[in-house]
mmCIF file of C-alpha atoms in Angstrom:
data_model
loop_
_atom_site.group_PDB
_atom_site.id
_atom_site.type_symbol
_atom_site.label_atom_id
_atom_site.label_comp_id
_atom_site.label_asym_id
_atom_site.label_seq_id
_atom_site.Cartn_x
_atom_site.Cartn_y
_atom_site.Cartn_z
ATOM 1 C CA PHE A 1364 -0.969 7.942 -3.451
ATOM 2 C CA LEU A 1365 -2.547 7.933 -6.876
ATOM 3 C CA SER A 1366 -3.772 10.855 -8.897
ATOM 4 C CA TYR A 1367 -7.423 10.425 -9.840
ATOM 5 C CA LYS A 1368 -7.971 12.748 -12.780
ATOM 6 C CA MET A 1369 -10.843 11.618 -14.914
ATOM 7 C CA ALA A 1370 -9.820 10.275 -18.316
ATOM 8 C CA THR A 1371 -10.549 7.377 -20.607
ATOM 9 C CA GLY A 1372 -8.843 4.251 -21.915
ATOM 10 C CA GLU A 1373 -5.072 3.931 -21.715
ATOM 11 C CA GLU A 1374 -4.780 7.595 -20.779
ATOM 12 C CA ALA A 1375 -6.807 6.910 -17.640
ATOM 13 C CA ALA A 1376 -4.595 4.020 -16.610
ATOM 14 C CA ALA A 1377 -1.491 6.163 -17.077
ATOM 15 C CA LYS A 1378 -2.902 9.029 -15.037
ATOM 16 C CA ARG A 1379 -3.759 6.710 -12.155
ATOM 17 C CA THR A 1380 -0.355 5.053 -12.039
ATOM 18 C CA PRO A 1381 1.882 6.537 -9.335
ATOM 19 C CA VAL A 1382 4.516 8.879 -10.759
ATOM 20 C CA THR A 1383 7.166 9.734 -8.210
ATOM 21 C CA GLY A 1384 10.113 12.103 -8.299
ATOM 22 C CA PHE A 1385 12.643 10.961 -5.701
ATOM 23 C CA HIS A 1386 14.516 7.735 -6.330
ATOM 24 C CA ASP A 1387 17.656 7.641 -4.202
ATOM 25 C CA TRP A 1388 18.423 4.533 -2.209
ATOM 26 C CA VAL A 1389 19.431 3.740 1.352
ATOM 27 C CA LEU A 1390 22.092 1.022 1.374
ATOM 28 C CA ALA A 1391 23.599 -1.201 4.057
ATOM 29 C CA ASP A 1392 26.940 0.372 3.201
ATOM 30 C CA SER A 1393 28.622 2.972 5.394
ATOM 31 C CA SER A 1394 30.194 4.613 2.330
ATOM 32 C CA ALA A 1395 26.867 5.145 0.537
ATOM 33 C CA GLU A 1396 25.328 8.583 0.093
ATOM 34 C CA TYR A 1397 22.455 7.365 2.248
ATOM 35 C CA PRO A 1398 23.818 4.648 4.550
ATOM 36 C CA ALA A 1399 21.444 2.601 6.676
ATOM 37 C CA GLU A 1400 21.630 3.974 10.206
ATOM 38 C CA ALA A 1401 19.424 3.797 13.268
ATOM 39 C CA ASN A 1402 17.348 6.895 14.095
ATOM 40 C CA ARG A 1403 18.315 8.744 10.927
ATOM 41 C CA TYR A 1404 15.340 8.134 8.624
ATOM 42 C CA HIS A 1405 11.658 8.946 8.923
ATOM 43 C CA LEU A 1406 8.610 7.611 7.078
ATOM 44 C CA TYR A 1407 5.571 9.683 6.192
ATOM 45 C CA VAL A 1408 2.613 7.403 5.471
ATOM 46 C CA SER A 1409 -1.144 7.230 5.101
ATOM 47 C CA LEU A 1410 -3.081 4.354 6.654
ATOM 48 C CA ALA A 1411 -5.714 4.757 3.933
ATOM 49 C CA CYS A 1412 -3.431 4.441 0.923
ATOM 50 C CA PRO A 1413 -2.578 0.894 -0.189
ATOM 51 C CA PHE A 1414 0.667 2.107 -1.790
ATOM 52 C CA ALA A 1415 1.880 3.932 1.317
ATOM 53 C CA SER A 1416 0.853 0.872 3.286
ATOM 54 C CA ARG A 1417 3.547 -1.156 1.519
ATOM 55 C CA ALA A 1418 6.121 0.853 3.472
ATOM 56 C CA ASN A 1419 4.115 0.812 6.687
ATOM 57 C CA PHE A 1420 3.644 -2.976 6.403
ATOM 58 C CA MET A 1421 7.382 -3.550 6.041
ATOM 59 C CA LEU A 1422 8.321 -1.149 8.835
ATOM 60 C CA SER A 1423 6.220 -3.164 11.272
ATOM 61 C CA PHE A 1424 6.800 -6.629 9.816
ATOM 62 C CA LYS A 1425 10.590 -6.250 9.850
ATOM 63 C CA GLY A 1426 10.647 -4.835 13.390
ATOM 64 C CA LEU A 1427 12.074 -1.446 12.416
ATOM 65 C CA GLU A 1428 9.690 0.822 14.283
ATOM 66 C CA GLY A 1429 12.304 1.508 16.942
ATOM 67 C CA VAL A 1430 14.927 2.785 14.487
ATOM 68 C CA ILE A 1431 12.894 4.508 11.732
ATOM 69 C CA GLY A 1432 10.404 7.161 12.766
ATOM 70 C CA ARG A 1433 6.897 7.373 11.349
ATOM 71 C CA SER A 1434 4.261 10.061 10.966
ATOM 72 C CA VAL A 1435 0.724 9.205 9.833
ATOM 73 C CA VAL A 1436 -1.110 11.888 7.867
ATOM 74 C CA HIS A 1437 -4.783 12.722 8.341
ATOM 75 C CA TYR A 1438 -7.210 10.474 6.487
ATOM 76 C CA LEU A 1439 -8.972 13.488 4.945
ATOM 77 C CA ARG A 1440 -6.863 14.995 2.175
ATOM 78 C CA GLY A 1441 -8.004 18.567 1.609
ATOM 79 C CA GLU A 1442 -7.227 21.278 -0.929
ATOM 80 C CA LYS A 1443 -3.688 21.634 0.432
ATOM 81 C CA GLY A 1444 -3.103 17.886 0.338
ATOM 82 C CA TRP A 1445 -1.999 15.502 3.055
ATOM 83 C CA GLU A 1446 -2.062 17.165 6.478
ATOM 84 C CA PHE A 1447 -0.507 16.440 9.851
ATOM 85 C CA ALA A 1448 -3.330 16.816 12.358
ATOM 86 C CA PRO A 1449 -2.415 15.466 15.800
ATOM 87 C CA GLY A 1450 -5.366 14.919 18.075
ATOM 88 C CA ASN A 1451 -7.373 13.130 15.408
ATOM 89 C CA TYR A 1452 -7.713 9.356 15.401
ATOM 90 C CA ARG A 1453 -4.333 7.718 14.645
ATOM 91 C CA THR A 1454 -3.004 10.894 13.034
ATOM 92 C CA ASP A 1455 0.392 12.318 13.940
ATOM 93 C CA ALA A 1456 2.280 15.575 14.063
ATOM 94 C CA ASP A 1457 5.308 16.091 11.865
ATOM 95 C CA THR A 1458 7.816 15.593 14.679
ATOM 96 C CA VAL A 1459 10.819 15.967 12.358
ATOM 97 C CA ASN A 1460 10.220 19.178 10.432
ATOM 98 C CA GLY A 1461 7.306 20.735 12.290
ATOM 99 C CA LYS A 1462 5.261 21.185 9.120
ATOM 100 C CA GLN A 1463 1.468 21.185 8.824
ATOM 101 C CA TYR A 1464 1.272 19.791 5.302
ATOM 102 C CA LEU A 1465 3.318 17.169 3.488
ATOM 103 C CA ARG A 1466 3.521 19.634 0.589
ATOM 104 C CA GLU A 1467 5.752 21.844 2.727
ATOM 105 C CA ILE A 1468 8.310 19.041 3.093
ATOM 106 C CA TYR A 1469 8.444 18.520 -0.665
ATOM 107 C CA GLU A 1470 8.896 22.264 -1.196
ATOM 108 C CA MET A 1471 11.545 22.453 1.521
ATOM 109 C CA CYS A 1472 13.543 19.730 -0.231
ATOM 110 C CA GLU A 1473 12.974 21.103 -3.738
ATOM 111 C CA PRO A 1474 11.971 24.784 -3.856
ATOM 112 C CA GLY A 1475 9.386 25.392 -6.543
ATOM 113 C CA TYR A 1476 8.415 21.721 -6.633
ATOM 114 C CA SER A 1477 5.442 21.286 -8.957
ATOM 115 C CA GLY A 1478 5.051 17.507 -9.016
ATOM 116 C CA ARG A 1479 2.521 15.389 -7.210
ATOM 117 C CA ILE A 1480 2.598 15.201 -3.428
ATOM 118 C CA THR A 1481 2.460 11.486 -2.688
ATOM 119 C CA VAL A 1482 2.936 9.078 0.183
ATOM 120 C CA PRO A 1483 4.942 7.197 1.287
ATOM 121 C CA VAL A 1484 7.976 9.392 1.760
ATOM 122 C CA LEU A 1485 11.301 8.191 3.152
ATOM 123 C CA PHE A 1486 13.028 11.243 4.628
ATOM 124 C CA ASP A 1487 16.636 11.655 5.751
ATOM 125 C CA THR A 1488 16.714 13.716 8.938
ATOM 126 C CA LYS A 1489 20.483 14.258 8.651
ATOM 127 C CA THR A 1490 20.563 15.884 5.208
ATOM 128 C CA LYS A 1491 16.966 17.125 5.379
ATOM 129 C CA ARG A 1492 16.242 15.507 2.032
ATOM 130 C CA ILE A 1493 13.565 13.209 0.670
ATOM 131 C CA VAL A 1494 15.396 10.018 -0.227
ATOM 132 C CA ASN A 1495 12.578 8.240 -2.014
ATOM 133 C CA ASN A 1496 8.807 8.474 -2.510
ATOM 134 C CA GLU A 1497 8.239 5.319 -4.562
ATOM 135 C CA SER A 1498 6.418 2.659 -2.541
ATOM 136 C CA GLY A 1499 8.021 -0.312 -4.301
ATOM 137 C CA ASP A 1500 11.529 1.064 -3.722
ATOM 138 C CA ILE A 1501 10.884 1.763 -0.055
ATOM 139 C CA LEU A 1502 9.391 -1.703 0.412
ATOM 140 C CA ARG A 1503 12.619 -3.244 -0.903
ATOM 141 C CA MET A 1504 14.889 -0.985 1.128
ATOM 142 C CA LEU A 1505 13.091 -1.932 4.328
ATOM 143 C CA ASN A 1506 13.229 -5.572 3.273
ATOM 144 C CA SER A 1507 17.003 -5.749 2.919
ATOM 145 C CA GLU A 1508 19.008 -2.650 3.821
ATOM 146 C CA PHE A 1509 18.141 -2.256 7.513
ATOM 147 C CA ASN A 1510 18.597 -5.872 8.601
ATOM 148 C CA ALA A 1511 21.265 -4.891 11.126
ATOM 149 C CA PHE A 1512 18.607 -2.987 13.054
ATOM 150 C CA CYS A 1513 15.664 -5.430 13.050
ATOM 151 C CA ALA A 1514 14.213 -6.097 16.485
ATOM 152 C CA THR A 1515 14.636 -9.900 16.342
ATOM 153 C CA ASP A 1516 16.689 -12.497 14.502
ATOM 154 C CA GLU A 1517 13.462 -13.847 12.988
ATOM 155 C CA GLN A 1518 12.634 -10.444 11.509
ATOM 156 C CA ARG A 1519 16.211 -10.040 10.292
ATOM 157 C CA ALA A 1520 15.878 -13.315 8.373
ATOM 158 C CA ILE A 1521 12.718 -12.223 6.546
ATOM 159 C CA ASP A 1522 13.378 -11.715 2.834
ATOM 160 C CA LEU A 1523 10.394 -10.893 0.646
ATOM 161 C CA TYR A 1524 12.503 -10.550 -2.501
ATOM 162 C CA PRO A 1525 14.787 -13.607 -2.461
ATOM 163 C CA VAL A 1526 17.289 -13.842 -5.305
ATOM 164 C CA ALA A 1527 16.105 -17.257 -6.449
ATOM 165 C CA LEU A 1528 12.507 -16.048 -6.881
ATOM 166 C CA ARG A 1529 13.006 -12.558 -8.267
ATOM 167 C CA GLY A 1530 11.987 -13.444 -11.802
ATOM 168 C CA VAL A 1531 8.755 -15.032 -10.583
ATOM 169 C CA VAL A 1532 8.064 -12.186 -8.170
ATOM 170 C CA ASP A 1533 8.653 -9.525 -10.818
ATOM 171 C CA GLU A 1534 6.256 -11.258 -13.198
ATOM 172 C CA TRP A 1535 3.517 -11.529 -10.600
ATOM 173 C CA ASN A 1536 4.111 -7.940 -9.459
ATOM 174 C CA THR A 1537 3.527 -6.681 -12.988
ATOM 175 C CA THR A 1538 0.294 -8.659 -13.293
ATOM 176 C CA ILE A 1539 -0.998 -7.638 -9.871
ATOM 177 C CA GLN A 1540 -0.038 -3.983 -10.238
ATOM 178 C CA GLY A 1541 -1.786 -3.486 -13.565
ATOM 179 C CA ALA A 1542 -4.905 -5.577 -13.110
ATOM 180 C CA VAL A 1543 -5.495 -5.362 -9.354
ATOM 181 C CA ASN A 1544 -3.632 -2.567 -7.523
ATOM 182 C CA VAL A 1545 -4.326 0.007 -10.244
ATOM 183 C CA GLY A 1546 -7.174 -1.986 -11.754
ATOM 184 C CA VAL A 1547 -9.610 -1.203 -8.957
ATOM 185 C CA TYR A 1548 -9.112 2.520 -9.623
ATOM 186 C CA ASN A 1549 -9.623 2.014 -13.339
ATOM 187 C CA CYS A 1550 -12.997 0.494 -12.438
ATOM 188 C CA GLY A 1551 -13.976 3.166 -9.936
ATOM 189 C CA PHE A 1552 -12.996 6.158 -12.034
ATOM 190 C CA ALA A 1553 -14.019 4.914 -15.485
ATOM 191 C CA LYS A 1554 -15.943 7.528 -17.444
ATOM 192 C CA THR A 1555 -17.464 5.184 -20.006
ATOM 193 C CA GLN A 1556 -19.140 1.814 -19.871
ATOM 194 C CA GLU A 1557 -16.497 0.476 -22.234
ATOM 195 C CA ASP A 1558 -13.646 1.543 -19.961
ATOM 196 C CA TYR A 1559 -15.365 0.090 -16.900
ATOM 197 C CA ASP A 1560 -16.153 -3.207 -18.625
ATOM 198 C CA LYS A 1561 -12.557 -3.547 -19.775
ATOM 199 C CA ALA A 1562 -11.108 -2.803 -16.339
ATOM 200 C CA VAL A 1563 -13.500 -4.933 -14.305
ATOM 201 C CA THR A 1564 -13.102 -7.899 -16.665
ATOM 202 C CA LYS A 1565 -9.316 -7.669 -16.407
ATOM 203 C CA LEU A 1566 -9.528 -7.372 -12.613
ATOM 204 C CA PHE A 1567 -11.677 -10.446 -12.088
ATOM 205 C CA ASP A 1568 -9.857 -12.504 -14.708
ATOM 206 C CA VAL A 1569 -6.674 -12.041 -12.674
ATOM 207 C CA LEU A 1570 -8.463 -12.683 -9.368
ATOM 208 C CA ASP A 1571 -9.845 -15.917 -10.827
ATOM 209 C CA LYS A 1572 -6.326 -16.850 -11.933
ATOM 210 C CA LEU A 1573 -4.948 -16.124 -8.465
ATOM 211 C CA GLU A 1574 -7.751 -18.080 -6.810
ATOM 212 C CA ASP A 1575 -6.784 -21.135 -8.833
ATOM 213 C CA HIS A 1576 -3.061 -20.582 -8.276
ATOM 214 C CA LEU A 1577 -3.459 -20.212 -4.514
ATOM 215 C CA SER A 1578 -5.397 -23.472 -4.325
ATOM 216 C CA ARG A 1579 -2.050 -25.183 -4.936
ATOM 217 C CA SER A 1580 0.403 -22.923 -3.124
ATOM 218 C CA ARG A 1581 0.264 -21.106 0.188
ATOM 219 C CA TYR A 1582 1.930 -18.009 -1.226
ATOM 220 C CA ILE A 1583 2.071 -16.522 -4.702
ATOM 221 C CA ALA A 1584 5.679 -17.155 -5.716
ATOM 222 C CA GLY A 1585 5.431 -20.800 -4.704
ATOM 223 C CA GLY A 1586 5.369 -22.957 -1.604
ATOM 224 C CA ASN A 1587 5.633 -21.403 1.841
ATOM 225 C CA GLN A 1588 7.805 -18.450 0.799
ATOM 226 C CA LEU A 1589 6.040 -15.160 1.470
ATOM 227 C CA THR A 1590 7.160 -12.491 -0.994
ATOM 228 C CA GLU A 1591 6.369 -8.903 -1.809
ATOM 229 C CA SER A 1592 3.842 -10.144 -4.387
ATOM 230 C CA ASP A 1593 1.711 -11.399 -1.492
ATOM 231 C CA VAL A 1594 2.006 -8.024 0.229
ATOM 232 C CA ARG A 1595 1.039 -6.094 -2.903
ATOM 233 C CA LEU A 1596 -2.007 -8.300 -3.457
ATOM 234 C CA PHE A 1597 -3.008 -8.265 0.214
ATOM 235 C CA LEU A 1598 -3.098 -4.486 0.474
ATOM 236 C CA THR A 1599 -5.735 -4.307 -2.250
ATOM 237 C CA LEU A 1600 -7.738 -7.357 -1.191
ATOM 238 C CA VAL A 1601 -7.962 -6.244 2.439
ATOM 239 C CA ARG A 1602 -9.750 -3.111 1.153
ATOM 240 C CA MET A 1603 -11.904 -4.871 -1.434
ATOM 241 C CA ASP A 1604 -15.047 -5.945 0.395
ATOM 242 C CA MET A 1605 -15.105 -3.020 2.811
ATOM 243 C CA LEU A 1606 -14.659 -0.416 0.098
ATOM 244 C CA TYR A 1607 -13.813 -1.197 -3.541
ATOM 245 C CA ALA A 1608 -16.729 -3.585 -4.071
ATOM 246 C CA GLY A 1609 -19.171 -0.757 -3.443
ATOM 247 C CA LEU A 1610 -17.470 2.564 -4.146
ATOM 248 C CA PHE A 1611 -15.458 1.348 -7.156
ATOM 249 C CA LYS A 1612 -18.088 -1.102 -8.464
ATOM 250 C CA CYS A 1613 -15.686 -4.049 -8.133
ATOM 251 C CA ASN A 1614 -18.596 -6.274 -7.215
ATOM 252 C CA LYS A 1615 -18.662 -9.225 -9.596
ATOM 253 C CA ARG A 1616 -17.654 -11.286 -6.577
ATOM 254 C CA ARG A 1617 -16.541 -10.460 -3.058
ATOM 255 C CA VAL A 1618 -13.183 -11.595 -1.730
ATOM 256 C CA VAL A 1619 -15.048 -13.683 0.845
ATOM 257 C CA ASP A 1620 -16.596 -15.586 -2.078
ATOM 258 C CA TYR A 1621 -13.140 -16.819 -3.116
ATOM 259 C CA PRO A 1622 -12.085 -19.568 -0.665
ATOM 260 C CA ASN A 1623 -8.364 -19.293 -1.391
ATOM 261 C CA LEU A 1624 -8.078 -15.533 -1.854
ATOM 262 C CA TRP A 1625 -10.054 -14.917 1.333
ATOM 263 C CA ALA A 1626 -7.927 -17.405 3.277
ATOM 264 C CA HIS A 1627 -4.740 -15.893 1.820
ATOM 265 C CA THR A 1628 -5.881 -12.412 2.893
ATOM 266 C CA ARG A 1629 -6.449 -13.638 6.448
ATOM 267 C CA ASP A 1630 -3.138 -15.511 6.398
ATOM 268 C CA VAL A 1631 -1.174 -12.338 5.615
ATOM 269 C CA TYR A 1632 -3.283 -10.189 7.958
ATOM 270 C CA GLN A 1633 -2.461 -12.511 10.862
ATOM 271 C CA LEU A 1634 1.314 -12.357 10.358
ATOM 272 C CA PRO A 1635 3.117 -10.602 13.236
ATOM 273 C CA GLY A 1636 2.799 -6.828 13.126
ATOM 274 C CA VAL A 1637 0.426 -6.622 10.166
ATOM 275 C CA GLU A 1638 -2.945 -6.056 11.843
ATOM 276 C CA SER A 1639 -1.881 -2.704 13.296
ATOM 277 C CA THR A 1640 -1.118 -1.389 9.793
ATOM 278 C CA VAL A 1641 -4.697 -1.921 8.551
ATOM 279 C CA ASP A 1642 -7.165 0.699 9.749
ATOM 280 C CA ARG A 1643 -10.714 0.367 8.495
ATOM 281 C CA PHE A 1644 -11.744 3.803 9.737
ATOM 282 C CA HIS A 1645 -8.959 5.576 7.834
ATOM 283 C CA ILE A 1646 -9.640 3.522 4.709
ATOM 284 C CA GLU A 1647 -13.405 4.005 4.614
ATOM 285 C CA HIS A 1648 -13.448 7.663 5.628
ATOM 286 C CA HIS A 1649 -10.642 8.716 3.313
ATOM 287 C CA TYR A 1650 -12.023 7.256 0.101
ATOM 288 C CA GLN A 1651 -15.680 8.012 0.701
ATOM 289 C CA ARG A 1652 -15.268 11.533 2.052
ATOM 290 C CA VAL A 1653 -12.473 12.729 -0.250
ATOM 291 C CA PHE A 1654 -13.501 11.434 -3.675
ATOM 292 C CA THR A 1655 -16.712 13.378 -4.055
ATOM 293 C CA GLU A 1656 -16.592 13.057 -7.851
ATOM 294 C CA ILE A 1657 -17.823 9.481 -7.368
ATOM 295 C CA ASN A 1658 -19.473 9.900 -3.935
ATOM 296 C CA PRO A 1659 -20.899 13.456 -4.100
ATOM 297 C CA TYR A 1660 -22.346 13.657 -0.599
ATOM 298 C CA GLY A 1661 -19.391 12.073 1.188
ATOM 299 C CA ILE A 1662 -21.608 9.517 2.911
ATOM 300 C CA VAL A 1663 -19.593 6.700 4.501
ATOM 301 C CA ALA A 1664 -21.296 3.361 3.907
ATOM 302 C CA ILE A 1665 -21.649 0.951 6.800
ATOM 303 C CA GLY A 1666 -19.816 -1.769 4.883
ATOM 304 C CA PRO A 1667 -19.980 -5.527 5.477
ATOM 305 C CA GLN A 1668 -20.430 -6.572 9.077
ATOM 306 C CA PRO A 1669 -18.630 -8.545 10.361
ATOM 307 C CA LEU A 1670 -15.451 -8.755 8.306
ATOM 308 C CA ASP A 1671 -13.336 -11.059 10.433
ATOM 309 C CA PHE A 1672 -9.722 -11.051 9.294
ATOM 310 C CA ASN A 1673 -8.719 -12.966 12.427
ATOM 311 C CA SER A 1674 -10.779 -16.090 11.769
ATOM 312 C CA ALA A 1675 -8.788 -19.280 11.173
ATOM 313 C CA HIS A 1676 -7.456 -19.536 7.622
ATOM 314 C CA GLY A 1677 -6.003 -23.055 7.712
ATOM 315 C CA ARG A 1678 -3.353 -22.411 5.076
ATOM 316 C CA ASP A 1679 -0.502 -23.170 7.429
ATOM 317 C CA THR A 1680 -1.787 -26.719 7.958
ATOM 318 C CA LYS A 1681 -3.059 -27.195 4.407
ATOM 319 C CA PHE A 1682 0.393 -26.464 3.013
ATOM 320 C CA ALA A 1683 2.487 -27.844 5.858
ATOM 321 C CA ALA A 1684 5.895 -28.967 4.633
#
């Protein structure tokens, strides 16, 4: 997850960009240091965090839940950081290492670790090492390196980073990451009017651009090919109206006011396995009860009612081949 230290200008953007410390790679190669194997790896995720949700999305969408374990941390991150608190709503125990806090796993893998404690974490139960804690890396590993273990042939065939579209996907990822994924935080945690105005203008300029683009294409990279760019955008937009519009002042327009962005959000939400990875309770309670610097009393707003992600989106017929 992101670090939310207050700062201004470019310094603020840098401080709220995820900085991760573990960058090894699982490969579909038996000779690799970390070969893809069933029942060897474990994911630690938060249902609140849009970055951790990249990994959780792919785990479910690719049908890998039976071969890669998962533990969901508590939605309230306290002074000791992310906690395993079984017995709370959709919150798990650490069944692999028996720890109470995610911090303890970092320190177990690297004694004296002083970096940030972030989710997601891809953990190797065989070597007892963190393989990777960068959401974009884990997304791509789950996309391609565990295909031998996907539950169905259809899930095995899914490729959200196809070779022919990688240049386009990379370009869109850069735009979406800076203006949207991180951009909402730059709005919410701005300390000056100038910083807020700059961030919110950039955010909605890109949303306007995407609204126009998605009027001509079902998915971002073109045609009917879902890619990781769609996933990265979705995980922010699905939180926008219920949370960012109010708490982060991203309220120039709602997502539901954009016909194509709203339909695209519902389109992705309704893909097999995705709905279970989006938890409104975790999202709303985490942000509004943890970030007291912008919500001092920790009051959880009621949010828009209803917010129907399962209503018909029509993009499958609109862009039928």
